[in-house]
Short mmCIF file of C-alpha atoms in Angstrom, two decimals:
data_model
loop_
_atom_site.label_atom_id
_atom_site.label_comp_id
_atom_site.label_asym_id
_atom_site.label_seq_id
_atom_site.Cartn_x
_atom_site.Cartn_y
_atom_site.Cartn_z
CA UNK A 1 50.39 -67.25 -116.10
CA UNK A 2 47.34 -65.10 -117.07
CA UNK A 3 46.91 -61.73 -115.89
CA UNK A 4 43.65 -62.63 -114.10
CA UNK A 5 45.84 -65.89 -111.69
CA UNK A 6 48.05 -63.08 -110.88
CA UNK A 7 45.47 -60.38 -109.65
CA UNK A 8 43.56 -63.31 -107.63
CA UNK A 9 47.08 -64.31 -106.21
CA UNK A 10 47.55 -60.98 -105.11
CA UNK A 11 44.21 -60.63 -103.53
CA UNK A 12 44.34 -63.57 -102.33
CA UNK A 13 47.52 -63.02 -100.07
CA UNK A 14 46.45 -59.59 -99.51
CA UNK A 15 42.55 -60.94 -97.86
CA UNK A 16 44.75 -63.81 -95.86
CA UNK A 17 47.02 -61.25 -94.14
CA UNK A 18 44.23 -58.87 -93.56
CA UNK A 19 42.25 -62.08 -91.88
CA UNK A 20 44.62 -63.10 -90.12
CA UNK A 21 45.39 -60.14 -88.70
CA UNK A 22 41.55 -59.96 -87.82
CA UNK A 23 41.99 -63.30 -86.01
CA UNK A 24 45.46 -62.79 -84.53
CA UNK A 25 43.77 -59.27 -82.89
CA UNK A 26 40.80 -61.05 -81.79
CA UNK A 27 42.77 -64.26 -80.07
CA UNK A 28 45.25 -62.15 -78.83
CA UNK A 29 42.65 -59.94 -76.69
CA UNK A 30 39.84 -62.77 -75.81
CA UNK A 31 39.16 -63.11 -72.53
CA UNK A 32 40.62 -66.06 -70.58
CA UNK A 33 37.62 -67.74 -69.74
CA UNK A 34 38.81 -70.65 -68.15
CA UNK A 35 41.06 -68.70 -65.56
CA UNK A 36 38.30 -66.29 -65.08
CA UNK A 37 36.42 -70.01 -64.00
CA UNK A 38 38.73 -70.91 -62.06
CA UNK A 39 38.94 -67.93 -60.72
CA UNK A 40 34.98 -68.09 -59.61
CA UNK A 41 35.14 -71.65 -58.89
CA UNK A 42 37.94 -71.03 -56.45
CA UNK A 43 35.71 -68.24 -55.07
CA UNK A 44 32.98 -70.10 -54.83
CA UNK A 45 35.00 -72.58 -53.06
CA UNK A 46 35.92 -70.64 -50.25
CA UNK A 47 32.57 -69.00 -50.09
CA UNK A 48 31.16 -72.48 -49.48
CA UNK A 49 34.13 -73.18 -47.07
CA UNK A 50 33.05 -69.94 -44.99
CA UNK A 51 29.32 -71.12 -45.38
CA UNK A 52 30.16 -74.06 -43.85
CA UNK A 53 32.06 -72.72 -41.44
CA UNK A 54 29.15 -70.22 -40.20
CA UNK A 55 26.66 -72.86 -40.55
CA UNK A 56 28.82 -75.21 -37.68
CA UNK A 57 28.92 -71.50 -35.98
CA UNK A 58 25.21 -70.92 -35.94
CA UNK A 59 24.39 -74.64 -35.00
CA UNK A 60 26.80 -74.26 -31.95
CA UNK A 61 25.31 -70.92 -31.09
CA UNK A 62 21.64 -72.23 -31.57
CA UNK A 63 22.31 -75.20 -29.11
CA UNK A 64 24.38 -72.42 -26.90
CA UNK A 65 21.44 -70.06 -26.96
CA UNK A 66 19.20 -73.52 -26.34
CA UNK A 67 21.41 -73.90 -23.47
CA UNK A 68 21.04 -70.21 -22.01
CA UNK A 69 17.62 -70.34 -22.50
CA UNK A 70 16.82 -73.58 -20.83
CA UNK A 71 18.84 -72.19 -18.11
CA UNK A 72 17.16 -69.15 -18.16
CA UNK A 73 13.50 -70.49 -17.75
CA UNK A 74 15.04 -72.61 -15.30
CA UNK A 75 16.12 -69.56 -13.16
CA UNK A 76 12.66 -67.05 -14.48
CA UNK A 77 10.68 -70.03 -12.42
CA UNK A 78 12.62 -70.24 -9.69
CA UNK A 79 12.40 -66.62 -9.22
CA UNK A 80 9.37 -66.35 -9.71
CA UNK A 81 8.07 -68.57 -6.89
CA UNK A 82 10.80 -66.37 -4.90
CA UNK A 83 9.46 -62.93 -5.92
CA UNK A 84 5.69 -64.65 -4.75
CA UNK A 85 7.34 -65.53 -1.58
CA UNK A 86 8.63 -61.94 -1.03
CA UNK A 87 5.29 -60.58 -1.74
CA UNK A 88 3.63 -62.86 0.63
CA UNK A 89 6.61 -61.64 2.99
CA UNK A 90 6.28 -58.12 2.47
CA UNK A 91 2.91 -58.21 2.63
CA UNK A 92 3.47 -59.45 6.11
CA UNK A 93 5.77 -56.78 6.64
CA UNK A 94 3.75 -53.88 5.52
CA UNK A 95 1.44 -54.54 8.05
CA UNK A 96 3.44 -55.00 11.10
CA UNK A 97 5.01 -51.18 9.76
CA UNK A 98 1.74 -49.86 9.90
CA UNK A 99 0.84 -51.83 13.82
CA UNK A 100 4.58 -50.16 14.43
CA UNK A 101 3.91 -46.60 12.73
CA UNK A 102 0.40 -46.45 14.88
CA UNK A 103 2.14 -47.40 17.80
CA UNK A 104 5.21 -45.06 17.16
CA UNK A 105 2.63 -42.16 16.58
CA UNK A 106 0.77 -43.11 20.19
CA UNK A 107 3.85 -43.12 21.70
CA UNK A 108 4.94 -39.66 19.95
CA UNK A 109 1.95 -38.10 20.83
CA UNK A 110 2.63 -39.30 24.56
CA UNK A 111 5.82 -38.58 24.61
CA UNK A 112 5.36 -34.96 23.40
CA UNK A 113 2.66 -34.35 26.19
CA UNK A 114 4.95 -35.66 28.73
CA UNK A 115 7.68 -32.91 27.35
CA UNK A 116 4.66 -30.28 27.37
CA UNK A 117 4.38 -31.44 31.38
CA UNK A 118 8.04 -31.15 32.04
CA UNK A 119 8.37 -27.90 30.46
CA UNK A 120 5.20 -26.44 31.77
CA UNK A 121 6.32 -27.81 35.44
CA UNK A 122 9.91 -26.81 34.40
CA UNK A 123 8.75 -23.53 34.13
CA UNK A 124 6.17 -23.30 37.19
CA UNK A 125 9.53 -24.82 39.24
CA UNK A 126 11.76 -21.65 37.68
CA UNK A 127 8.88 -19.27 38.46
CA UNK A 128 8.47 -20.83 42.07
CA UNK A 129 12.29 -20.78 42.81
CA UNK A 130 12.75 -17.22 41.83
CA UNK A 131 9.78 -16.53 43.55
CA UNK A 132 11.10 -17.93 46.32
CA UNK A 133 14.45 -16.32 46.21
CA UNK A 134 12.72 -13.04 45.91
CA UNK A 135 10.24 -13.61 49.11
CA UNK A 136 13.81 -14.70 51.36
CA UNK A 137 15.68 -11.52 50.19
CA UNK A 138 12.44 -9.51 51.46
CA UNK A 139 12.32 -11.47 54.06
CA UNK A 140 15.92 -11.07 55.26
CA UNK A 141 15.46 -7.33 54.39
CA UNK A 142 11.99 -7.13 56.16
CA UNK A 143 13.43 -8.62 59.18
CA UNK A 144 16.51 -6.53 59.16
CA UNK A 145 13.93 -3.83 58.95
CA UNK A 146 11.95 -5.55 61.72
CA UNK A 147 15.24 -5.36 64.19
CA UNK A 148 15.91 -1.47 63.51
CA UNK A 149 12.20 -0.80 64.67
CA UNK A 150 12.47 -3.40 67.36
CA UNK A 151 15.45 -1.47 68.64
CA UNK A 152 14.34 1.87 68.03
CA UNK A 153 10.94 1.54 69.59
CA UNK A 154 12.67 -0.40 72.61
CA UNK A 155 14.59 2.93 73.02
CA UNK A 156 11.41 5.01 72.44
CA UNK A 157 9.57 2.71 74.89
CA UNK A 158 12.91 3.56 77.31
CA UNK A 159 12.12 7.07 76.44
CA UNK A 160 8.09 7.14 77.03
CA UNK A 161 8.33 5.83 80.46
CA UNK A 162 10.83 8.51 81.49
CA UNK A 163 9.02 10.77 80.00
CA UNK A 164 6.03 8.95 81.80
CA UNK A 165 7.93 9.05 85.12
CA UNK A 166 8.41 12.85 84.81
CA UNK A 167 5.16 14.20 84.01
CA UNK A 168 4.14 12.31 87.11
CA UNK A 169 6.73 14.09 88.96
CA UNK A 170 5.78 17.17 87.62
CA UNK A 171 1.95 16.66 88.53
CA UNK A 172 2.54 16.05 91.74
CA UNK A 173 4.27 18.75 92.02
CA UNK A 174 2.32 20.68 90.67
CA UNK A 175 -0.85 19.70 92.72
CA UNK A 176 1.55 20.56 95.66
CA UNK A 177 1.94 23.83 94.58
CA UNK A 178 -2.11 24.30 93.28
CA UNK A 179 -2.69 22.91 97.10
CA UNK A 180 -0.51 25.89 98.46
CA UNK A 181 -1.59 28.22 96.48
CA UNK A 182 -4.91 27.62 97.23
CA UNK A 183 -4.62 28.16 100.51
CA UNK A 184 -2.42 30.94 100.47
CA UNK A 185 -5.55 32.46 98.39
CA UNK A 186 -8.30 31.67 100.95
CA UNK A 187 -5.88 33.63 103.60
CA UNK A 188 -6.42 36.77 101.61
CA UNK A 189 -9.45 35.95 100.16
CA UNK A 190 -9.02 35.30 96.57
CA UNK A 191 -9.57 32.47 94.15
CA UNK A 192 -6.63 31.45 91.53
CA UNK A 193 -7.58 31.82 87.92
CA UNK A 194 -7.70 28.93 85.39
CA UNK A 195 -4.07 28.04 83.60
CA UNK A 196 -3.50 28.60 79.94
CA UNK A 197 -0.64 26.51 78.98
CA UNK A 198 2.19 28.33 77.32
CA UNK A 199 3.80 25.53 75.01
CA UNK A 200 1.41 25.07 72.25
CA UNK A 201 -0.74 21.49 71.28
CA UNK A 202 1.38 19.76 68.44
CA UNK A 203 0.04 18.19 65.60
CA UNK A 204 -0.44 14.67 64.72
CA UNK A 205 3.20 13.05 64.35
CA UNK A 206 4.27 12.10 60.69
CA UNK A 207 6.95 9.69 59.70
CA UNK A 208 10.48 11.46 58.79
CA UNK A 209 11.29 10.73 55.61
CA UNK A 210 14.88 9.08 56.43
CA UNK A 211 17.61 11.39 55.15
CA UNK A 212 19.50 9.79 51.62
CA UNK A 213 22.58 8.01 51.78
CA UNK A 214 25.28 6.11 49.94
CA UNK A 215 25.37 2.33 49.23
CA UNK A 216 28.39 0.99 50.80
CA UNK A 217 28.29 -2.73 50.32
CA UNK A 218 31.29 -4.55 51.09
CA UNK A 219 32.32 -8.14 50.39
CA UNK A 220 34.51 -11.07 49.11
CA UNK A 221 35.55 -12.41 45.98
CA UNK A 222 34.71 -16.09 46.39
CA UNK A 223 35.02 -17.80 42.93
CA UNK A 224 36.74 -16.78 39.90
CA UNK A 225 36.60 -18.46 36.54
CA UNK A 226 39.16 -16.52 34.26
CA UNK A 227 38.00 -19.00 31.45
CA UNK A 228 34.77 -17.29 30.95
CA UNK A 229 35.56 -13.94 32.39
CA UNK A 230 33.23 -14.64 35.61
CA UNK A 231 33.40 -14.57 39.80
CA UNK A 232 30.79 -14.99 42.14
CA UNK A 233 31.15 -12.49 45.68
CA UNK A 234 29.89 -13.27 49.11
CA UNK A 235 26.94 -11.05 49.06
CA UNK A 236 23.55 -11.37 47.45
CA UNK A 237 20.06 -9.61 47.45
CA UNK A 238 19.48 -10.07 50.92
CA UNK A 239 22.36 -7.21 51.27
CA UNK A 240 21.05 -5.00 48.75
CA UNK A 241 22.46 -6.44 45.75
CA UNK A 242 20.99 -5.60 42.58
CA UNK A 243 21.77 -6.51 38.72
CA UNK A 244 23.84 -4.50 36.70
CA UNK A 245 25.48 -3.27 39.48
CA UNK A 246 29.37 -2.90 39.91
CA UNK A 247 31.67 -3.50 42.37
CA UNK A 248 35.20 -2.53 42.71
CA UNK A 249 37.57 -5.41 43.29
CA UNK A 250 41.02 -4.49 45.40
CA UNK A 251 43.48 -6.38 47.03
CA UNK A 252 45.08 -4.43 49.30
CA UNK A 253 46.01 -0.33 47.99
CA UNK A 254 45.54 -1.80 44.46
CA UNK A 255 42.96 -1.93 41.73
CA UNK A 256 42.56 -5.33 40.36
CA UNK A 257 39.35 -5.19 38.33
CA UNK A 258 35.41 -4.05 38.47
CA UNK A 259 32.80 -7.22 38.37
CA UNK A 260 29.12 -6.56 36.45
CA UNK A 261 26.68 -8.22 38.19
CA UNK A 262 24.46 -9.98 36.15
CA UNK A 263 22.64 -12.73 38.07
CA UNK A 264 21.64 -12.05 41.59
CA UNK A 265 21.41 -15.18 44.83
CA UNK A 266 19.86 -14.59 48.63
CA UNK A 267 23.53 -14.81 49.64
CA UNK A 268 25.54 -14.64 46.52
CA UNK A 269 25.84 -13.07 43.10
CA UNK A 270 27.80 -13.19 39.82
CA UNK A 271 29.14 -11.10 37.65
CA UNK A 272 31.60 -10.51 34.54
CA UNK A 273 35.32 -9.15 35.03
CA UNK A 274 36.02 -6.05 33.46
CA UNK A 275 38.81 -3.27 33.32
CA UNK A 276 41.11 -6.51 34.33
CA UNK A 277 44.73 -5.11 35.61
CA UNK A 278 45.76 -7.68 37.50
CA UNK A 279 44.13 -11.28 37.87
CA UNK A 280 41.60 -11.28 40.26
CA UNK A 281 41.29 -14.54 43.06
CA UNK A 282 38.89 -15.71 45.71
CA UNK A 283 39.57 -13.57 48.73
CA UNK A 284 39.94 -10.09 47.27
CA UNK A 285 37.89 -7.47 48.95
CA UNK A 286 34.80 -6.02 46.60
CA UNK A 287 32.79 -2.46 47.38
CA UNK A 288 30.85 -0.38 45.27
CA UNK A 289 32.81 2.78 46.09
CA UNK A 290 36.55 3.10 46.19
CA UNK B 1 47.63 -74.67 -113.15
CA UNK B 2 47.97 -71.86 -115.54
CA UNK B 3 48.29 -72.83 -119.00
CA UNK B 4 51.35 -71.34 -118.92
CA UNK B 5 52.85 -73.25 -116.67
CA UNK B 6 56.03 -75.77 -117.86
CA UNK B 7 56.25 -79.34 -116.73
CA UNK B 8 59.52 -81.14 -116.28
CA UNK B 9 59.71 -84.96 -115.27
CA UNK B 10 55.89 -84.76 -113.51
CA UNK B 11 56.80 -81.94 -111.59
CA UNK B 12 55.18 -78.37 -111.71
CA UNK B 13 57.76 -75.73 -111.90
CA UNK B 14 56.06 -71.93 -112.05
CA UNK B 15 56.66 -69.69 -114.37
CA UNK B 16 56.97 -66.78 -112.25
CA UNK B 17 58.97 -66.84 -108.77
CA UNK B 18 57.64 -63.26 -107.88
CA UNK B 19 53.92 -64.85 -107.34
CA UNK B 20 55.33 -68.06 -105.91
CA UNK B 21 56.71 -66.15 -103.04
CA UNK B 22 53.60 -63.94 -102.76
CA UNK B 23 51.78 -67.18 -102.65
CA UNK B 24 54.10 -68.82 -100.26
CA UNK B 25 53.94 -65.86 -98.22
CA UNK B 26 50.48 -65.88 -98.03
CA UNK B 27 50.82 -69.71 -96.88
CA UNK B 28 53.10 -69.02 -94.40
CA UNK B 29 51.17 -65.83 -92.79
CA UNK B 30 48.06 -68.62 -92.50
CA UNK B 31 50.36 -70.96 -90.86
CA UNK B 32 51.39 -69.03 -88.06
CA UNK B 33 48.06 -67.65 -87.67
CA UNK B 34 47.01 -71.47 -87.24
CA UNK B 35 49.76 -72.17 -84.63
CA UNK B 36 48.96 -68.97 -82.81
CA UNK B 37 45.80 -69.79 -82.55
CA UNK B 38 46.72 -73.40 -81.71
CA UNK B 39 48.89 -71.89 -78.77
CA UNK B 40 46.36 -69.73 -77.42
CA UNK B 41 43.91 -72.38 -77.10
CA UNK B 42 45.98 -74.65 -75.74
CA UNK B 43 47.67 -71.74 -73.04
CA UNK B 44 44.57 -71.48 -72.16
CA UNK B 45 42.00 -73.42 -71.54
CA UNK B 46 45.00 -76.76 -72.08
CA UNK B 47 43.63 -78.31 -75.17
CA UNK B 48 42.86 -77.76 -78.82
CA UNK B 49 39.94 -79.63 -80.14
CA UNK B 50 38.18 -80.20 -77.17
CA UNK B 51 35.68 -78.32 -75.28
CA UNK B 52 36.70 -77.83 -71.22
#
């Protein structure tokens, strides 16, 4: 065997390992195409599978949404002719609110003049009634008044004609005794002279001013109403009753309370309880002074 | 064949084992590189001449 057989057997071997290394490496770390394929394909499978699926989805959701829609219009056009019936209705309505706010504000109007009325007559009737109240307690008082000078001139009247009766007694006599004297005179020849009275003329009479004295007014406790602190008594303005006045209330030696008049009757008053010891009752005795 | 090679009855018979062995080795290393390759194909895509 020649030298040169050997050296090309050598290299030889030597290129065939090195290449087939080369090709083992390479087919050992290829890609494996036909699983990565199948791979896809399977992919791709169930990508067309969900496709599918979403496309029966969207069919059945475009006939649903068919389905609403229809509906829908259906239901917009029924309304609609309702909502145009409405308006025709409400503009019916509006109207008759406006007949019925015009009327409403007539009525108002009259209604708030016929309150005016009331009130004004309301307050003419207050104003005539305490008017009236006031013109019977001056009345009463006037013709209490009245009675006192009816008696007192009666008794001055009783005393004039006495007095009356007297100086005519006392003329007489004393033209009686002119008439003797006179002729006692014209015995001795003289004349009497002319009389100078002693008592002096008085002047013109002027009213006394009547002499000041206490107010004693006496009475009854007719209603009490412990509730709100209030009793009425028996005696009004006709007896001199005034507001703000008090009055002493007693039942027998003892104190029961004081009353504050504060609203004033002809024949009755009322008043608020104060100074309460004991609780007061129609029938205890009242008097300003103790 | 080298000229120095001896033959007996027909048959070659080398002169030297040493580069017989190399030789065969060199055989063998292609073999197995052909059936690994032959395997792989196969493994994978389940044939060996054919295109999938």
């Amino acid at each position: 065997m020649s030298t040169l057989t050997k050296i090309l057997i050598v290299l030889l071997t030597i290129s065939s390992i090195f290449l087939c290394g080369i090709v083992v490496t390479y087919v050992a770390n290829a890609d494996n195409y036909r699983q990565m394929y199948d791979d896809l394909k399977d992919e791709r499978d169930a990508f067309e599978e969900n496709v599918k699926g979403l496309t029966k989805q969207l069919n059945e959701k475009i006939g649903e949404k068919q389905r609403l829609e229809d509906k829908l219009n259906r239901e917009i056009a029924s309304l609609t002719i309702k909502i145009e019936q409405l308006q025709s209705q409400f503009k019916i309505v509006e109207a008759e609110k406006d007949d019925a706010l015009r009327r409403v504000n007539s009525w108002a109007a009259i209604v708030r003049d016929f309150y005016e009325t009331t009130d004004e007559h309301t307050q003419l009737l207050k104003n005539t009634l305490a008017e009236k109240i006031r013109l019977e307690a001056e009345q009463i008082k006037d013709r209490k008044e009245l009675n006192e000078l009816t008696t007192s001139l009666e008794e001055k009247m009783a005393i004039i004609v006495m007095l009356d009766e007297k100086t005519k007694r006392l003329l007489e006599d004393k033209a009686e005794l002119q008439d003797r004297l006179d002729k006692y005179l014209q015995q001795i020849g003289k004349r009497a002279a002319e009389l100078v009275p002693v008592t002096p003329k008085k002047a013109i009479a002027r009213p006394v001013v009547p002499p000041a004295r206490d107010i004693e007014l006496k009475g009854l406790v007719t209603a009490v109403d412990l509730k709100n602190s209030m009793a009425s008594i028996s005696i009004g303005s006709a007896d001199g009753v005034k507001e703000g006045m008090k009055f002493h209330v007693t039942r027998g030696d003892e104190f029961i309370c004081v009353i504050l008049i504060i609203d004033v009757d002809a024949e009755e008053a009322v008043g608020v309880l104060e100074l309460i010891q004991k609780q007061p009752k129609a029938g205890d005795y009242i008097s300003t002074n103790l | 064949m080298s000229p120095n090679g001896k033959t007996r009855g027909g048959k070659v018979i080398p002169s030297n084992n040493l580069y017989t062995v190399i030789l065969g080795l060199a055989c063998g290393v292609v073999l197995a590189t052909a059936v690994f390759v032959a395997y792989m194909c196969y493994f994978q895509y389940r044939t060996i001449f054919e295109i999938p």
